[in-house]
mmCIF file of C-alpha atoms in Angstrom:
data_model
loop_
_atom_site.group_PDB
_atom_site.id
_atom_site.type_symbol
_atom_site.label_atom_id
_atom_site.label_comp_id
_atom_site.label_asym_id
_atom_site.label_seq_id
_atom_site.Cartn_x
_atom_site.Cartn_y
_atom_site.Cartn_z
ATOM 1 C CA UNK A 1 0.027 -0.010 -0.019
ATOM 2 C CA UNK A 2 1.478 3.310 -1.056
ATOM 3 C CA UNK A 3 1.281 5.879 1.806
ATOM 4 C CA UNK A 4 1.616 9.589 1.137
ATOM 5 C CA UNK A 5 3.261 11.173 4.275
ATOM 6 C CA UNK A 6 3.111 14.863 4.656
ATOM 7 C CA UNK A 7 5.689 16.113 7.219
ATOM 8 C CA UNK A 8 4.465 19.323 8.817
ATOM 9 C CA UNK A 9 7.066 22.077 9.025
ATOM 10 C CA UNK A 10 5.641 23.072 12.377
ATOM 11 C CA UNK A 11 7.293 20.039 13.964
ATOM 12 C CA UNK A 12 10.776 21.590 14.020
ATOM 13 C CA UNK A 13 9.332 24.984 15.029
ATOM 14 C CA UNK A 14 7.152 23.829 17.937
ATOM 15 C CA UNK A 15 8.835 20.588 19.045
ATOM 16 C CA UNK A 16 12.496 21.235 18.232
ATOM 17 C CA UNK A 17 14.966 20.099 15.725
ATOM 18 C CA UNK A 18 15.536 16.958 17.636
ATOM 19 C CA UNK A 19 11.976 15.850 17.016
ATOM 20 C CA UNK A 20 12.303 16.378 13.299
ATOM 21 C CA UNK A 21 15.578 14.457 13.249
ATOM 22 C CA UNK A 22 14.032 11.526 15.023
ATOM 23 C CA UNK A 23 10.939 11.472 12.756
ATOM 24 C CA UNK A 24 13.145 11.573 9.672
ATOM 25 C CA UNK A 25 15.331 8.757 10.925
ATOM 26 C CA UNK A 26 12.320 6.639 11.516
ATOM 27 C CA UNK A 27 10.912 7.410 8.004
ATOM 28 C CA UNK A 28 14.255 6.326 6.395
ATOM 29 C CA UNK A 29 13.964 2.976 8.153
ATOM 30 C CA UNK A 30 10.283 2.516 7.349
ATOM 31 C CA UNK A 31 10.604 3.160 3.809
ATOM 32 C CA UNK A 32 12.699 0.130 3.291
ATOM 33 C CA UNK A 33 9.733 -1.982 4.260
ATOM 34 C CA UNK A 34 6.798 0.282 3.203
ATOM 35 C CA UNK A 35 6.307 2.214 0.030
ATOM 36 C CA UNK A 36 6.178 5.909 1.112
ATOM 37 C CA UNK A 37 5.930 9.213 -0.763
ATOM 38 C CA UNK A 38 6.928 12.301 1.267
ATOM 39 C CA UNK A 39 5.291 15.686 0.720
ATOM 40 C CA UNK A 40 6.895 18.458 2.640
ATOM 41 C CA UNK A 41 5.106 21.213 4.760
ATOM 42 C CA UNK A 42 6.109 24.678 4.511
ATOM 43 C CA UNK A 43 7.327 25.421 8.027
ATOM 44 C CA UNK A 44 9.207 28.625 8.701
ATOM 45 C CA UNK A 45 9.813 29.038 5.020
ATOM 46 C CA UNK A 46 6.074 29.437 4.474
ATOM 47 C CA UNK A 47 5.878 31.776 7.538
ATOM 48 C CA UNK A 48 8.345 34.017 5.714
ATOM 49 C CA UNK A 49 5.913 34.160 2.721
ATOM 50 C CA UNK A 50 3.011 34.968 5.119
ATOM 51 C CA UNK A 51 5.107 37.774 6.499
ATOM 52 C CA UNK A 52 5.992 39.217 3.137
ATOM 53 C CA UNK A 53 2.270 38.851 1.964
ATOM 54 C CA UNK A 54 1.249 40.839 5.136
ATOM 55 C CA UNK A 55 3.747 43.507 4.393
ATOM 56 C CA UNK A 56 3.126 43.891 0.694
ATOM 57 C CA UNK A 57 -0.487 42.630 0.194
ATOM 58 C CA UNK A 58 0.670 40.215 -2.646
ATOM 59 C CA UNK A 59 -1.706 38.936 -5.221
ATOM 60 C CA UNK A 60 -3.104 35.582 -4.190
ATOM 61 C CA UNK A 61 -1.419 33.780 -7.101
ATOM 62 C CA UNK A 62 1.893 35.233 -6.094
ATOM 63 C CA UNK A 63 1.619 34.276 -2.450
ATOM 64 C CA UNK A 64 0.440 30.762 -3.350
ATOM 65 C CA UNK A 65 3.393 30.165 -5.689
ATOM 66 C CA UNK A 66 5.806 31.406 -3.066
ATOM 67 C CA UNK A 67 4.290 29.099 -0.558
ATOM 68 C CA UNK A 68 4.716 26.107 -2.925
ATOM 69 C CA UNK A 69 8.407 27.263 -3.325
ATOM 70 C CA UNK A 70 8.512 27.313 0.447
ATOM 71 C CA UNK A 71 7.477 23.617 0.417
ATOM 72 C CA UNK A 72 10.317 22.812 -1.982
ATOM 73 C CA UNK A 73 12.877 24.426 0.454
ATOM 74 C CA UNK A 74 11.603 22.382 3.384
ATOM 75 C CA UNK A 75 11.712 19.363 0.985
ATOM 76 C CA UNK A 76 15.414 19.898 0.436
ATOM 77 C CA UNK A 77 15.933 20.056 4.183
ATOM 78 C CA UNK A 78 13.944 16.874 4.693
ATOM 79 C CA UNK A 79 16.068 15.337 1.873
ATOM 80 C CA UNK A 80 19.190 16.094 3.915
ATOM 81 C CA UNK A 81 17.810 14.565 7.136
ATOM 82 C CA UNK A 82 16.068 11.429 5.856
ATOM 83 C CA UNK A 83 18.525 8.524 5.202
ATOM 84 C CA UNK A 84 18.419 7.468 1.642
ATOM 85 C CA UNK A 85 16.050 10.352 0.574
ATOM 86 C CA UNK A 86 15.522 10.842 -3.055
ATOM 87 C CA UNK A 87 14.303 14.404 -4.131
ATOM 88 C CA UNK A 88 11.889 14.149 -6.971
ATOM 89 C CA UNK A 89 10.532 16.895 -9.021
ATOM 90 C CA UNK A 90 7.547 15.024 -10.650
ATOM 91 C CA UNK A 91 5.005 12.515 -9.386
ATOM 92 C CA UNK A 92 6.019 9.784 -11.839
ATOM 93 C CA UNK A 93 9.557 9.719 -10.682
ATOM 94 C CA UNK A 94 8.304 9.869 -6.980
ATOM 95 C CA UNK A 95 6.061 6.990 -7.434
ATOM 96 C CA UNK A 96 8.809 4.923 -9.227
ATOM 97 C CA UNK A 97 11.209 5.470 -6.285
ATOM 98 C CA UNK A 98 8.398 4.579 -3.712
ATOM 99 C CA UNK A 99 7.714 1.368 -5.584
ATOM 100 C CA UNK A 100 11.432 0.405 -5.814
ATOM 101 C CA UNK A 101 11.904 1.135 -2.150
ATOM 102 C CA UNK A 102 15.423 2.026 -2.872
ATOM 103 C CA UNK A 103 15.121 5.236 -0.918
ATOM 104 C CA UNK A 104 12.521 7.634 0.409
ATOM 105 C CA UNK A 105 11.101 9.898 -2.371
ATOM 106 C CA UNK A 106 10.584 13.479 -1.214
ATOM 107 C CA UNK A 107 8.367 15.405 -3.653
ATOM 108 C CA UNK A 108 9.587 18.803 -4.601
ATOM 109 C CA UNK A 109 5.970 19.983 -5.752
ATOM 110 C CA UNK A 110 6.569 23.131 -7.832
ATOM 111 C CA UNK A 111 6.774 21.376 -11.239
ATOM 112 C CA UNK A 112 3.797 19.058 -10.556
ATOM 113 C CA UNK A 113 1.763 22.183 -9.575
ATOM 114 C CA UNK A 114 2.721 24.221 -12.543
ATOM 115 C CA UNK A 115 -0.819 24.094 -13.772
ATOM 116 C CA UNK A 116 -2.186 24.289 -10.326
ATOM 117 C CA UNK A 117 -5.612 22.580 -9.854
ATOM 118 C CA UNK A 118 -6.034 24.121 -6.353
ATOM 119 C CA UNK A 119 -7.393 27.577 -5.370
ATOM 120 C CA UNK A 120 -4.663 30.210 -4.892
ATOM 121 C CA UNK A 121 -5.507 30.932 -1.353
ATOM 122 C CA UNK A 122 -4.103 30.673 2.256
ATOM 123 C CA UNK A 123 -7.046 28.323 2.731
ATOM 124 C CA UNK A 124 -4.859 25.888 0.730
ATOM 125 C CA UNK A 125 -1.795 24.750 2.490
ATOM 126 C CA UNK A 126 0.464 21.941 2.207
ATOM 127 C CA UNK A 127 -2.209 19.669 3.935
ATOM 128 C CA UNK A 128 -4.510 20.113 0.862
ATOM 129 C CA UNK A 129 -1.587 19.848 -1.562
ATOM 130 C CA UNK A 130 -0.691 16.455 0.085
ATOM 131 C CA UNK A 131 -4.344 15.373 -0.379
ATOM 132 C CA UNK A 132 -4.208 16.348 -4.054
ATOM 133 C CA UNK A 133 -1.033 14.368 -4.450
ATOM 134 C CA UNK A 134 -2.450 11.344 -2.771
ATOM 135 C CA UNK A 135 -5.417 11.496 -5.136
ATOM 136 C CA UNK A 136 -3.235 12.134 -8.202
ATOM 137 C CA UNK A 137 -1.131 8.939 -7.447
ATOM 138 C CA UNK A 138 -4.153 6.859 -6.291
ATOM 139 C CA UNK A 139 -2.671 6.307 -2.859
ATOM 140 C CA UNK A 140 -5.161 4.652 -0.524
ATOM 141 C CA UNK A 141 -3.721 6.378 2.524
ATOM 142 C CA UNK A 142 -2.628 9.850 3.535
ATOM 143 C CA UNK A 143 -0.711 10.658 6.839
ATOM 144 C CA UNK A 144 -0.506 14.267 8.012
ATOM 145 C CA UNK A 145 2.352 14.340 10.583
ATOM 146 C CA UNK A 146 1.935 17.246 12.892
ATOM 147 C CA UNK A 147 3.308 18.370 16.429
ATOM 148 C CA UNK A 148 0.047 17.561 18.074
ATOM 149 C CA UNK A 149 -1.896 14.262 18.845
ATOM 150 C CA UNK A 150 -4.453 14.554 16.215
ATOM 151 C CA UNK A 151 -7.424 16.689 15.367
ATOM 152 C CA UNK A 152 -9.269 18.452 18.224
ATOM 153 C CA UNK A 153 -12.686 19.726 18.158
ATOM 154 C CA UNK A 154 -11.723 22.772 20.235
ATOM 155 C CA UNK A 155 -8.022 23.312 20.757
ATOM 156 C CA UNK A 156 -6.644 23.738 23.371
ATOM 157 C CA UNK A 157 -9.770 23.332 25.547
ATOM 158 C CA UNK A 158 -10.170 19.601 24.555
ATOM 159 C CA UNK A 159 -7.659 17.320 26.266
ATOM 160 C CA UNK A 160 -7.933 14.285 23.884
ATOM 161 C CA UNK A 161 -8.010 14.414 20.048
ATOM 162 C CA UNK A 162 -11.022 13.100 18.073
ATOM 163 C CA UNK A 163 -10.532 9.391 17.310
ATOM 164 C CA UNK A 164 -12.439 9.133 14.043
ATOM 165 C CA UNK A 165 -14.644 11.403 11.936
ATOM 166 C CA UNK A 166 -15.903 11.598 8.339
ATOM 167 C CA UNK A 167 -14.756 14.086 5.772
ATOM 168 C CA UNK A 168 -18.225 15.653 5.948
ATOM 169 C CA UNK A 169 -17.955 15.966 9.682
ATOM 170 C CA UNK A 170 -14.581 17.560 9.304
ATOM 171 C CA UNK A 171 -16.094 20.085 6.758
ATOM 172 C CA UNK A 172 -18.768 20.971 9.348
ATOM 173 C CA UNK A 173 -16.158 21.508 12.085
ATOM 174 C CA UNK A 174 -13.909 23.631 9.865
ATOM 175 C CA UNK A 175 -16.950 25.636 8.744
ATOM 176 C CA UNK A 176 -17.697 26.353 12.390
ATOM 177 C CA UNK A 177 -14.228 27.405 13.120
ATOM 178 C CA UNK A 178 -13.211 24.173 14.909
ATOM 179 C CA UNK A 179 -10.538 21.488 14.040
ATOM 180 C CA UNK A 180 -8.236 24.308 13.329
ATOM 181 C CA UNK A 181 -5.210 21.872 13.014
ATOM 182 C CA UNK A 182 -5.734 21.499 9.190
ATOM 183 C CA UNK A 183 -6.435 24.016 6.474
ATOM 184 C CA UNK A 184 -9.899 25.033 5.586
ATOM 185 C CA UNK A 185 -9.795 23.491 2.016
ATOM 186 C CA UNK A 186 -8.708 20.135 3.145
ATOM 187 C CA UNK A 187 -12.212 18.494 3.303
ATOM 188 C CA UNK A 188 -12.774 19.395 -0.276
ATOM 189 C CA UNK A 189 -9.361 18.021 -1.343
ATOM 190 C CA UNK A 190 -10.055 14.806 0.529
ATOM 191 C CA UNK A 191 -13.551 14.368 -1.107
ATOM 192 C CA UNK A 192 -11.801 14.790 -4.503
ATOM 193 C CA UNK A 193 -9.024 12.430 -3.607
ATOM 194 C CA UNK A 194 -11.269 9.793 -1.853
ATOM 195 C CA UNK A 195 -8.386 8.920 0.375
ATOM 196 C CA UNK A 196 -8.344 7.645 3.957
ATOM 197 C CA UNK A 197 -6.414 10.154 6.096
ATOM 198 C CA UNK A 198 -4.576 10.029 9.456
ATOM 199 C CA UNK A 199 -3.455 13.040 11.572
ATOM 200 C CA UNK A 200 -0.876 11.934 13.895
ATOM 201 C CA UNK A 201 1.801 13.132 16.333
ATOM 202 C CA UNK A 202 5.202 13.351 14.771
ATOM 203 C CA UNK A 203 6.822 13.799 18.198
ATOM 204 C CA UNK A 204 6.082 10.032 18.595
ATOM 205 C CA UNK A 205 7.495 8.554 15.480
ATOM 206 C CA UNK A 206 6.659 5.002 16.514
ATOM 207 C CA UNK A 207 2.939 5.867 15.764
ATOM 208 C CA UNK A 208 3.653 6.126 12.102
ATOM 209 C CA UNK A 209 5.416 2.774 12.287
ATOM 210 C CA UNK A 210 2.428 1.215 14.055
ATOM 211 C CA UNK A 211 0.174 2.620 11.308
ATOM 212 C CA UNK A 212 2.225 1.183 8.518
ATOM 213 C CA UNK A 213 2.620 -2.084 10.037
ATOM 214 C CA UNK A 214 -0.959 -2.565 11.596
ATOM 215 C CA UNK A 215 -3.198 -0.240 9.724
ATOM 216 C CA UNK A 216 -4.076 1.750 12.761
ATOM 217 C CA UNK A 217 -2.554 3.958 15.379
ATOM 218 C CA UNK A 218 -3.064 6.849 17.855
ATOM 219 C CA UNK A 219 -4.283 9.881 16.288
ATOM 220 C CA UNK A 220 -7.312 10.953 14.240
ATOM 221 C CA UNK A 221 -8.781 8.971 11.351
ATOM 222 C CA UNK A 222 -10.644 11.007 8.743
ATOM 223 C CA UNK A 223 -12.784 8.573 6.549
ATOM 224 C CA UNK A 224 -13.663 9.566 2.914
ATOM 225 C CA UNK A 225 -17.232 8.244 3.618
ATOM 226 C CA UNK A 226 -19.813 9.340 6.104
#
C-alpha cells in the first residue's frame, strides 16, 4: 500500500529540531519496508511568505506560488535529514522511487503544480496539496504528521483528540471554526481524492510505524465516506 506522508514544518518549530531528526530517521528506516511518498510542509519558509504577504499585500497567485516554493525548500531540508532520501520533481519519478523502495522519495512539488488545480489562497496549504498528491497517485492512505496528537474539536480546551470522523464531519467542524489543525480547504481536497487520512503526532515517530505495520494507530482517522 502506497502511503503519502506529509511532514509538517511546524514540527521543528514547535517541538524542536531533535523531534524532526528523530522522525526523519524513523521514516528512512520504514521506507525500506513500506512504499512511502513524502510531501513537505512549509514550516518557517512558509511563515516568511506569510510575513511578506502581510507586508506587501501580494496577489493571491503570487503568495500561493511562493508558498509552494517554500515547500520545496523544506523538501530539500528533509532530503538532507532522511537517510536514503531521493528528491523528486515530478510525481512519476516519486512513485517509481516509492515502488522500488530504494530510498524515500521526497516530492518537490513546484513542477507538479505548474498548472495548479487548487485555489490560490491561504485556505490551501500543504495539507490540501498532500491530499491532492494522494489522489493524483491513487494512494489509498494519507498521513498528516503534525506536532499535536491529532485533530481536536476545540483546541486547546479539549484534552484528547478526536479518534475518528468523516470528511463531511470535518467540513462541518472547519466551517464552524473548529478542528483548526488542518487547512480550511482540506475537506474538499479529501473528497476529490477519496483517500483515508490520518492525523498523527510526529513527536512520537513510533505511531507512524504502527500505522504502516498494523493499519491503525493513535491519532485521528478521517474517513472519505460518512
